[in-house]
PDB file of C-alpha atoms in Angstrom:
ATOM      1  CA  MET A 171       0.000   0.000   0.000  1.00  0.00           C
ATOM      2  CA  TYR A 172       2.643   2.453   1.126  1.00  0.00           C
ATOM      3  CA  LEU A 173       4.919   1.489  -1.774  1.00  0.00           C
ATOM      4  CA  ALA A 174       2.111   1.886  -4.294  1.00  0.00           C
ATOM      5  CA  SER A 175       1.176   5.346  -3.055  1.00  0.00           C
ATOM      6  CA  LEU A 176       4.827   6.353  -2.984  1.00  0.00           C
ATOM      7  CA  LEU A 177       5.331   5.120  -6.550  1.00  0.00           C
ATOM      8  CA  SER A 178       2.333   6.984  -7.896  1.00  0.00           C
ATOM      9  CA  LYS A 179       3.369  10.118  -6.038  1.00  0.00           C
ATOM     10  CA  ILE A 180       6.841   9.978  -7.549  1.00  0.00           C
ATOM     11  CA  GLY A 181       5.455   9.150 -10.990  1.00  0.00           C
ATOM     12  CA  GLN A 182       3.274  12.237 -10.926  1.00  0.00           C
ATOM     13  CA  ILE A 183       5.848  14.792  -9.989  1.00  0.00           C
ATOM     14  CA  LYS A 184       9.300  13.820 -11.221  1.00  0.00           C
ATOM     15  CA  PRO A 185      10.760  12.493 -14.450  1.00  0.00           C
ATOM     16  CA  VAL A 186      12.959   9.396 -14.440  1.00  0.00           C
ATOM     17  CA  LYS A 187      16.549  10.066 -13.422  1.00  0.00           C
ATOM     18  CA  LYS A 188      19.564   8.450 -15.068  1.00  0.00           C
ATOM     19  CA  ILE A 189      21.554   7.092 -12.147  1.00  0.00           C
ATOM     20  CA  LEU A 190      25.059   5.604 -12.238  1.00  0.00           C
ATOM     21  CA  PHE A 191      26.387   3.547  -9.335  1.00  0.00           C
ATOM     22  CA  ALA A 192      30.189   3.669  -9.256  1.00  0.00           C
ATOM     23  CA  LEU A 193      31.326   0.692  -7.183  1.00  0.00           C
ATOM     24  CA  ARG A 194      34.891   0.416  -5.909  1.00  0.00           C
ATOM     25  CA  LYS A 195      34.972  -2.257  -3.214  1.00  0.00           C
ATOM     26  CA  PRO A 196      35.994  -5.902  -3.618  1.00  0.00           C
ATOM     27  CA  PRO A 197      33.464  -8.634  -2.815  1.00  0.00           C
ATOM     28  CA  HIS A 198      33.179  -9.753   0.825  1.00  0.00           C
ATOM     29  CA  SER A 199      33.819  -6.277   2.268  1.00  0.00           C
ATOM     30  CA  GLY A 200      31.527  -7.212   5.124  1.00  0.00           C
ATOM     31  CA  ALA A 201      27.959  -6.747   3.911  1.00  0.00           C
ATOM     32  CA  TYR A 202      28.929  -3.685   1.869  1.00  0.00           C
ATOM     33  CA  VAL A 203      28.560  -5.098  -1.644  1.00  0.00           C
ATOM     34  CA  GLN A 204      25.312  -6.872  -0.802  1.00  0.00           C
ATOM     35  CA  GLU A 205      23.914  -3.662   0.666  1.00  0.00           C
ATOM     36  CA  MET A 206      24.945  -1.686  -2.433  1.00  0.00           C
ATOM     37  CA  LEU A 207      23.213  -4.214  -4.675  1.00  0.00           C
ATOM     38  CA  ASP A 208      20.105  -3.903  -2.450  1.00  0.00           C
ATOM     39  CA  ILE A 209      20.053  -0.143  -3.070  1.00  0.00           C
ATOM     40  CA  ILE A 210      20.684  -0.626  -6.780  1.00  0.00           C
ATOM     41  CA  MET A 211      17.822  -3.081  -7.180  1.00  0.00           C
ATOM     42  CA  THR A 212      15.450  -0.890  -5.158  1.00  0.00           C
ATOM     43  CA  VAL A 213      16.276   2.177  -7.263  1.00  0.00           C
ATOM     44  CA  ALA A 214      15.594   0.144 -10.413  1.00  0.00           C
ATOM     45  CA  ALA A 215      12.323  -1.170  -8.915  1.00  0.00           C
ATOM     46  CA  PHE A 216      11.225   2.470  -8.662  1.00  0.00           C
ATOM     47  CA  ASP A 217      11.574   2.715 -12.457  1.00  0.00           C
ATOM     48  CA  GLN A 218      14.706   4.823 -12.513  1.00  0.00           C
ATOM     49  CA  GLU A 219      17.274   4.247 -15.258  1.00  0.00           C
ATOM     50  CA  VAL A 220      20.182   2.457 -13.587  1.00  0.00           C
ATOM     51  CA  SER A 221      23.727   1.717 -14.782  1.00  0.00           C
ATOM     52  CA  ILE A 222      26.670   0.287 -12.855  1.00  0.00           C
ATOM     53  CA  ILE A 223      30.387   0.853 -13.325  1.00  0.00           C
ATOM     54  CA  LEU A 224      32.944  -1.347 -11.533  1.00  0.00           C
ATOM     55  CA  LEU A 225      36.160   0.503 -10.679  1.00  0.00           C
ATOM     56  CA  ASP A 226      39.350  -0.591  -8.912  1.00  0.00           C
ATOM     57  CA  ASN A 227      38.893  -3.744  -6.802  1.00  0.00           C
ATOM     58  CA  ALA A 228      35.167  -3.837  -7.570  1.00  0.00           C
ATOM     59  CA  VAL A 229      36.044  -5.711 -10.775  1.00  0.00           C
ATOM     60  CA  PHE A 230      36.548  -8.769  -8.540  1.00  0.00           C
ATOM     61  CA  GLN A 231      32.822  -8.717  -7.718  1.00  0.00           C
ATOM     62  CA  LEU A 232      32.224 -10.333 -11.108  1.00  0.00           C
ATOM     63  CA  LYS A 233      35.340 -12.480 -11.463  1.00  0.00           C
ATOM     64  CA  LYS A 234      34.670 -15.971 -12.729  1.00  0.00           C
ATOM     65  CA  GLN A 235      35.504 -19.111 -10.750  1.00  0.00           C
ATOM     66  CA  GLN A 236      34.871 -17.771  -7.265  1.00  0.00           C
ATOM     67  CA  GLN A 237      33.872 -20.354  -4.665  1.00  0.00           C
ATOM     68  CA  PRO A 238      32.703 -18.200  -1.758  1.00  0.00           C
ATOM     69  CA  GLU A 239      30.386 -20.914  -0.452  1.00  0.00           C
ATOM     70  CA  LEU A 240      33.485 -22.804   0.722  1.00  0.00           C
ATOM     71  CA  ALA A 241      34.022 -19.963   3.195  1.00  0.00           C
ATOM     72  CA  ASN A 242      30.318 -19.606   4.027  1.00  0.00           C
ATOM     73  CA  LEU A 243      30.067 -16.337   2.124  1.00  0.00           C
ATOM     74  CA  LYS A 244      27.471 -15.118  -0.359  1.00  0.00           C
ATOM     75  CA  ALA A 245      28.392 -15.145  -4.049  1.00  0.00           C
ATOM     76  CA  THR A 246      28.274 -11.531  -5.270  1.00  0.00           C
ATOM     77  CA  ALA A 247      28.490 -12.520  -8.944  1.00  0.00           C
ATOM     78  CA  ALA A 248      25.279 -14.550  -8.474  1.00  0.00           C
ATOM     79  CA  ILE A 249      23.381 -11.441  -7.302  1.00  0.00           C
ATOM     80  CA  TYR A 250      24.321  -9.716 -10.575  1.00  0.00           C
ATOM     81  CA  LYS A 251      22.454 -12.454 -12.453  1.00  0.00           C
ATOM     82  CA  ALA A 252      19.207 -11.097 -10.950  1.00  0.00           C
ATOM     83  CA  LEU A 253      19.798  -7.532 -12.196  1.00  0.00           C
ATOM     84  CA  PRO A 254      18.167  -7.967 -15.648  1.00  0.00           C
ATOM     85  CA  LEU A 255      14.927  -8.874 -13.817  1.00  0.00           C
ATOM     86  CA  PHE A 256      15.011  -5.311 -12.477  1.00  0.00           C
ATOM     87  CA  GLY A 257      15.694  -3.867 -15.931  1.00  0.00           C
ATOM     88  CA  ILE A 258      19.390  -3.291 -15.238  1.00  0.00           C
ATOM     89  CA  ASN A 259      21.369  -4.322 -18.294  1.00  0.00           C
ATOM     90  CA  ASP A 260      24.077  -1.691 -18.494  1.00  0.00           C
ATOM     91  CA  LEU A 261      27.250  -2.860 -16.762  1.00  0.00           C
ATOM     92  CA  TYR A 262      30.511  -1.002 -17.296  1.00  0.00           C
ATOM     93  CA  THR A 263      34.055  -1.194 -16.053  1.00  0.00           C
ATOM     94  CA  GLU A 264      37.315   0.642 -16.568  1.00  0.00           C
ATOM     95  CA  THR A 265      39.899  -0.923 -18.884  1.00  0.00           C
ATOM     96  CA  GLU A 266      42.823  -0.051 -16.592  1.00  0.00           C
ATOM     97  CA  SER A 267      41.109  -1.423 -13.468  1.00  0.00           C
ATOM     98  CA  LEU A 268      41.005  -4.788 -15.234  1.00  0.00           C
ATOM     99  CA  GLN A 269      44.536  -4.562 -16.677  1.00  0.00           C
ATOM    100  CA  GLU A 270      46.142  -3.599 -13.368  1.00  0.00           C
ATOM    101  CA  ARG A 271      44.713  -6.801 -11.863  1.00  0.00           C
ATOM    102  CA  GLY A 272      45.654  -9.109 -14.722  1.00  0.00           C
ATOM    103  CA  LEU A 273      42.031  -9.396 -15.895  1.00  0.00           C
ATOM    104  CA  ASN A 274      40.041  -8.634 -19.030  1.00  0.00           C
ATOM    105  CA  VAL A 275      36.316  -8.565 -19.820  1.00  0.00           C
ATOM    106  CA  ALA A 276      36.411 -12.319 -20.528  1.00  0.00           C
ATOM    107  CA  SER A 277      37.448 -12.906 -16.886  1.00  0.00           C
ATOM    108  CA  LEU A 278      34.050 -11.623 -15.729  1.00  0.00           C
ATOM    109  CA  GLU A 279      30.793 -13.509 -15.285  1.00  0.00           C
ATOM    110  CA  GLU A 280      28.558 -10.979 -17.034  1.00  0.00           C
ATOM    111  CA  SER A 281      28.862  -9.082 -20.275  1.00  0.00           C
ATOM    112  CA  VAL A 282      30.529  -5.794 -19.313  1.00  0.00           C
ATOM    113  CA  ILE A 283      31.626  -2.835 -21.444  1.00  0.00           C
ATOM    114  CA  ALA A 284      35.150  -1.577 -20.664  1.00  0.00           C
ATOM    115  CA  ILE A 285      35.811   2.162 -20.919  1.00  0.00           C
ATOM    116  CA  PRO A 286      39.380   3.560 -20.937  1.00  0.00           C
ATOM    117  CA  ARG A 287      40.326   5.704 -17.914  1.00  0.00           C
ATOM    118  CA  ALA A 288      40.770   8.811 -20.064  1.00  0.00           C
ATOM    119  CA  LYS A 289      37.114   8.646 -21.105  1.00  0.00           C
ATOM    120  CA  ILE A 290      35.549   7.928 -17.690  1.00  0.00           C
ATOM    121  CA  GLY A 291      35.012  11.638 -16.935  1.00  0.00           C
ATOM    122  CA  ASP A 292      33.004  12.142 -20.117  1.00  0.00           C
ATOM    123  CA  PHE A 293      31.116   8.921 -19.456  1.00  0.00           C
ATOM    124  CA  PHE A 294      29.979  10.198 -16.039  1.00  0.00           C
ATOM    125  CA  LYS A 295      28.572  13.395 -17.586  1.00  0.00           C
ATOM    126  CA  GLN A 296      25.593  11.639 -19.195  1.00  0.00           C
ATOM    127  CA  PHE A 297      24.066  10.787 -15.792  1.00  0.00           C
ATOM    128  CA  ASP A 298      21.792  12.941 -13.619  1.00  0.00           C
ATOM    129  CA  LEU A 299      23.206  11.353 -10.500  1.00  0.00           C
ATOM    130  CA  VAL A 300      26.410   9.439  -9.741  1.00  0.00           C
ATOM    131  CA  LEU A 301      26.356   7.498  -6.471  1.00  0.00           C
ATOM    132  CA  THR A 302      29.516   5.931  -5.117  1.00  0.00           C
ATOM    133  CA  GLY A 303      29.780   2.828  -3.027  1.00  0.00           C
TER     134      GLY A 303
ATOM    135  CA  MET B 105      18.042  24.048  -3.044  1.00  0.00           C
ATOM    136  CA  ARG B 106      16.718  20.756  -1.632  1.00  0.00           C
ATOM    137  CA  PHE B 107      19.365  18.339  -0.409  1.00  0.00           C
ATOM    138  CA  ALA B 108      19.189  14.644   0.448  1.00  0.00           C
ATOM    139  CA  ILE B 109      22.138  13.234   2.386  1.00  0.00           C
ATOM    140  CA  GLN B 110      23.322   9.654   2.835  1.00  0.00           C
ATOM    141  CA  VAL B 111      25.683   8.727   5.685  1.00  0.00           C
ATOM    142  CA  ASN B 112      27.525   5.418   5.308  1.00  0.00           C
ATOM    143  CA  ALA B 113      30.291   5.496   7.928  1.00  0.00           C
ATOM    144  CA  SER B 114      30.006   4.992  11.679  1.00  0.00           C
ATOM    145  CA  PRO B 115      30.937   7.820  14.077  1.00  0.00           C
ATOM    146  CA  TYR B 116      34.185   6.177  15.209  1.00  0.00           C
ATOM    147  CA  GLN B 117      35.175   4.687  11.869  1.00  0.00           C
ATOM    148  CA  SER B 118      35.830   8.019  10.204  1.00  0.00           C
ATOM    149  CA  ASN B 119      34.959  11.717  10.276  1.00  0.00           C
ATOM    150  CA  THR B 120      32.560  11.541   7.368  1.00  0.00           C
ATOM    151  CA  GLY B 121      29.443  11.465   9.570  1.00  0.00           C
ATOM    152  CA  HIS B 122      30.715  14.553  11.363  1.00  0.00           C
ATOM    153  CA  SER B 123      31.435  16.208   8.007  1.00  0.00           C
ATOM    154  CA  ALA B 124      27.872  15.423   6.907  1.00  0.00           C
ATOM    155  CA  TYR B 125      26.536  16.983  10.105  1.00  0.00           C
ATOM    156  CA  ARG B 126      28.612  20.133   9.630  1.00  0.00           C
ATOM    157  CA  PHE B 127      27.659  20.326   5.955  1.00  0.00           C
ATOM    158  CA  ILE B 128      23.969  20.187   6.839  1.00  0.00           C
ATOM    159  CA  LYS B 129      24.353  22.934   9.471  1.00  0.00           C
ATOM    160  CA  ALA B 130      26.130  25.140   6.938  1.00  0.00           C
ATOM    161  CA  ALA B 131      23.601  24.427   4.183  1.00  0.00           C
ATOM    162  CA  VAL B 132      20.640  25.181   6.441  1.00  0.00           C
ATOM    163  CA  ALA B 133      22.322  28.374   7.685  1.00  0.00           C
ATOM    164  CA  GLN B 134      22.528  29.528   4.062  1.00  0.00           C
ATOM    165  CA  GLY B 135      18.834  28.972   3.497  1.00  0.00           C
ATOM    166  CA  HIS B 136      18.952  25.575   1.799  1.00  0.00           C
ATOM    167  CA  GLU B 137      16.654  22.755   2.761  1.00  0.00           C
ATOM    168  CA  VAL B 138      17.887  19.345   3.905  1.00  0.00           C
ATOM    169  CA  PHE B 139      14.758  17.255   4.083  1.00  0.00           C
ATOM    170  CA  ARG B 140      16.131  13.793   4.719  1.00  0.00           C
ATOM    171  CA  VAL B 141      19.286  12.093   5.978  1.00  0.00           C
ATOM    172  CA  PHE B 142      19.495   8.382   5.270  1.00  0.00           C
ATOM    173  CA  PHE B 143      21.779   6.236   7.439  1.00  0.00           C
ATOM    174  CA  TYR B 144      23.027   3.142   5.635  1.00  0.00           C
ATOM    175  CA  HIS B 145      25.847   0.586   5.913  1.00  0.00           C
ATOM    176  CA  GLU B 146      27.913   1.375   9.057  1.00  0.00           C
ATOM    177  CA  GLY B 147      26.172   4.780   9.194  1.00  0.00           C
ATOM    178  CA  ILE B 148      23.372   3.231  11.246  1.00  0.00           C
ATOM    179  CA  TYR B 149      25.703   3.379  14.293  1.00  0.00           C
ATOM    180  CA  HIS B 150      24.889   7.114  14.505  1.00  0.00           C
ATOM    181  CA  ALA B 151      21.394   6.176  15.697  1.00  0.00           C
ATOM    182  CA  PHE B 152      22.235   4.136  18.827  1.00  0.00           C
ATOM    183  CA  LYS B 153      20.794   6.033  21.782  1.00  0.00           C
ATOM    184  CA  HIS B 154      23.162   4.762  24.455  1.00  0.00           C
ATOM    185  CA  THR B 155      26.392   6.120  22.987  1.00  0.00           C
ATOM    186  CA  THR B 156      28.309   7.349  26.026  1.00  0.00           C
ATOM    187  CA  PRO B 157      31.712   8.766  25.129  1.00  0.00           C
ATOM    188  CA  PRO B 158      33.854  10.511  27.789  1.00  0.00           C
ATOM    189  CA  ASP B 159      32.627  13.992  28.771  1.00  0.00           C
ATOM    190  CA  ASP B 160      35.334  15.827  26.868  1.00  0.00           C
ATOM    191  CA  GLU B 161      34.493  14.128  23.554  1.00  0.00           C
ATOM    192  CA  LEU B 162      31.863  15.024  21.003  1.00  0.00           C
ATOM    193  CA  ASN B 163      28.774  12.793  21.173  1.00  0.00           C
ATOM    194  CA  LEU B 164      27.371  13.035  17.672  1.00  0.00           C
ATOM    195  CA  THR B 165      24.106  11.136  18.211  1.00  0.00           C
ATOM    196  CA  PRO B 166      22.373  13.802  20.369  1.00  0.00           C
ATOM    197  CA  CYS B 167      23.737  16.437  17.981  1.00  0.00           C
ATOM    198  CA  TRP B 168      21.828  14.749  15.145  1.00  0.00           C
ATOM    199  CA  SER B 169      18.668  14.619  17.261  1.00  0.00           C
ATOM    200  CA  GLU B 170      18.949  18.315  18.109  1.00  0.00           C
ATOM    201  CA  LEU B 171      19.617  19.265  14.484  1.00  0.00           C
ATOM    202  CA  ALA B 172      16.622  17.266  13.293  1.00  0.00           C
ATOM    203  CA  LYS B 173      14.346  18.879  15.866  1.00  0.00           C
ATOM    204  CA  GLN B 174      15.558  22.403  15.070  1.00  0.00           C
ATOM    205  CA  HIS B 175      15.247  22.169  11.298  1.00  0.00           C
ATOM    206  CA  ASN B 176      12.604  19.513  10.806  1.00  0.00           C
ATOM    207  CA  ILE B 177      14.985  17.052   9.146  1.00  0.00           C
ATOM    208  CA  ASP B 178      13.826  13.481   8.637  1.00  0.00           C
ATOM    209  CA  LEU B 179      16.501  11.098   9.998  1.00  0.00           C
ATOM    210  CA  VAL B 180      15.839   7.688   8.458  1.00  0.00           C
ATOM    211  CA  VAL B 181      17.781   4.564   9.403  1.00  0.00           C
ATOM    212  CA  CYS B 182      17.624   1.680   6.942  1.00  0.00           C
ATOM    213  CA  ILE B 183      15.804  -1.215   8.538  1.00  0.00           C
ATOM    214  CA  SER B 184      17.802  -4.041   6.959  1.00  0.00           C
ATOM    215  CA  ALA B 185      21.179  -2.409   7.643  1.00  0.00           C
ATOM    216  CA  ALA B 186      20.057  -1.689  11.227  1.00  0.00           C
ATOM    217  CA  GLN B 187      18.769  -5.187  11.931  1.00  0.00           C
ATOM    218  CA  ARG B 188      21.969  -6.781  10.610  1.00  0.00           C
ATOM    219  CA  ARG B 189      23.891  -4.725  13.147  1.00  0.00           C
ATOM    220  CA  GLY B 190      21.540  -5.225  16.081  1.00  0.00           C
ATOM    221  CA  LEU B 191      19.789  -1.855  16.114  1.00  0.00           C
ATOM    222  CA  LEU B 192      16.064  -2.309  16.721  1.00  0.00           C
ATOM    223  CA  CYS B 193      13.420   0.180  17.771  1.00  0.00           C
ATOM    224  CA  GLY B 194      10.905  -0.908  20.420  1.00  0.00           C
ATOM    225  CA  ASP B 195       8.164  -1.987  17.984  1.00  0.00           C
ATOM    226  CA  GLU B 196      10.528  -3.926  15.791  1.00  0.00           C
ATOM    227  CA  ALA B 197      12.206  -5.676  18.724  1.00  0.00           C
ATOM    228  CA  GLN B 198       8.805  -6.811  19.930  1.00  0.00           C
ATOM    229  CA  ARG B 199       7.863  -8.063  16.484  1.00  0.00           C
ATOM    230  CA  GLN B 200      11.090 -10.091  16.361  1.00  0.00           C
ATOM    231  CA  GLY B 201      10.492 -11.514  19.835  1.00  0.00           C
ATOM    232  CA  LYS B 202      13.415  -9.572  21.252  1.00  0.00           C
ATOM    233  CA  GLN B 203      13.838  -7.041  24.009  1.00  0.00           C
ATOM    234  CA  GLY B 204      15.311  -3.603  23.619  1.00  0.00           C
ATOM    235  CA  ASP B 205      14.684  -0.190  22.187  1.00  0.00           C
ATOM    236  CA  ASP B 206      17.964   1.278  21.037  1.00  0.00           C
ATOM    237  CA  LEU B 207      16.936   3.974  18.596  1.00  0.00           C
ATOM    238  CA  ALA B 208      17.861   7.516  19.597  1.00  0.00           C
ATOM    239  CA  THR B 209      15.231  10.238  19.638  1.00  0.00           C
ATOM    240  CA  GLU B 210      14.292  11.925  16.326  1.00  0.00           C
ATOM    241  CA  PHE B 211      15.638   8.979  14.308  1.00  0.00           C
ATOM    242  CA  ARG B 212      13.176   6.602  12.699  1.00  0.00           C
ATOM    243  CA  ILE B 213      13.541   3.191  11.118  1.00  0.00           C
ATOM    244  CA  GLY B 214      12.582   3.162   7.465  1.00  0.00           C
ATOM    245  CA  GLY B 215      13.143   1.359   4.215  1.00  0.00           C
ATOM    246  CA  LEU B 216      15.194   1.932   1.086  1.00  0.00           C
ATOM    247  CA  GLY B 217      11.987   3.251  -0.513  1.00  0.00           C
ATOM    248  CA  GLN B 218      12.292   6.400   1.578  1.00  0.00           C
ATOM    249  CA  TRP B 219      15.827   6.908   0.341  1.00  0.00           C
ATOM    250  CA  ILE B 220      14.833   6.402  -3.287  1.00  0.00           C
ATOM    251  CA  GLU B 221      12.029   8.929  -2.824  1.00  0.00           C
ATOM    252  CA  ALA B 222      14.621  11.385  -1.500  1.00  0.00           C
ATOM    253  CA  LEU B 223      16.962  10.675  -4.440  1.00  0.00           C
ATOM    254  CA  ILE B 224      14.197  11.469  -6.877  1.00  0.00           C
ATOM    255  CA  GLU B 225      12.865  14.548  -5.131  1.00  0.00           C
ATOM    256  CA  ALA B 226      16.143  16.228  -4.202  1.00  0.00           C
ATOM    257  CA  ASP B 227      17.916  18.810  -6.331  1.00  0.00           C
ATOM    258  CA  ARG B 228      21.239  17.538  -4.997  1.00  0.00           C
ATOM    259  CA  VAL B 229      22.211  14.225  -3.412  1.00  0.00           C
ATOM    260  CA  LEU B 230      25.394  13.817  -1.389  1.00  0.00           C
ATOM    261  CA  VAL B 231      26.873  10.576  -0.092  1.00  0.00           C
ATOM    262  CA  PHE B 232      29.192  10.775   2.917  1.00  0.00           C
ATOM    263  CA  GLY B 233      31.473   7.840   3.680  1.00  0.00           C
TER     264      GLY B 233
END
């Protein structure tokens, strides 16, 4: 009930915002990554246009061949698989963040577009809101 | 201008919560409106009512409460982040079959929906920590 009234209220008064989440933390930073993905999915559920860029150690959030269950941890890459259900299809990363860690886009679980560091500033400009986490 | 503020760091983890507090005071003093502060991640530790630092140290929690009362600022603590870390208000503790009521005055427990509403309605959004 509350959610429905909130949604209609927002729909009436404000246009959709283009929101970029710039993530920098590696997986298993406490509950940090999980909590960021919670925010991201909620924003998308409110019909905002959401993109994600993985910078620095955040590229490890999507690295293939992780076995976190062996350490009783949640698989962050698995949460990303749910994102298309929320209409989130635009995943980006920075070319140098991958290179500096001996990775490339093929090392990642999802299909991700790599943007060179020199063009990241321009890339950010297309969004109404950039949220870091 | 209408501001929405997110605080993600705990009071003793870093100064970012304090910076957020000072920013809000300055913004309000210049005639801007800060209508909601959302406490997320480790930021929920700002809302524990029994924080008792030594007398000669700043106790940020009552400062937040005072600020909220003075300027009608909505202090919202994310329910899932709070429950993970053991912060429950009286109602919620009862619902979970637990005892306790640890939420400081002027703070309220809310959901991510309230933060998203703030993101959409604000002219500017700032994340601290």
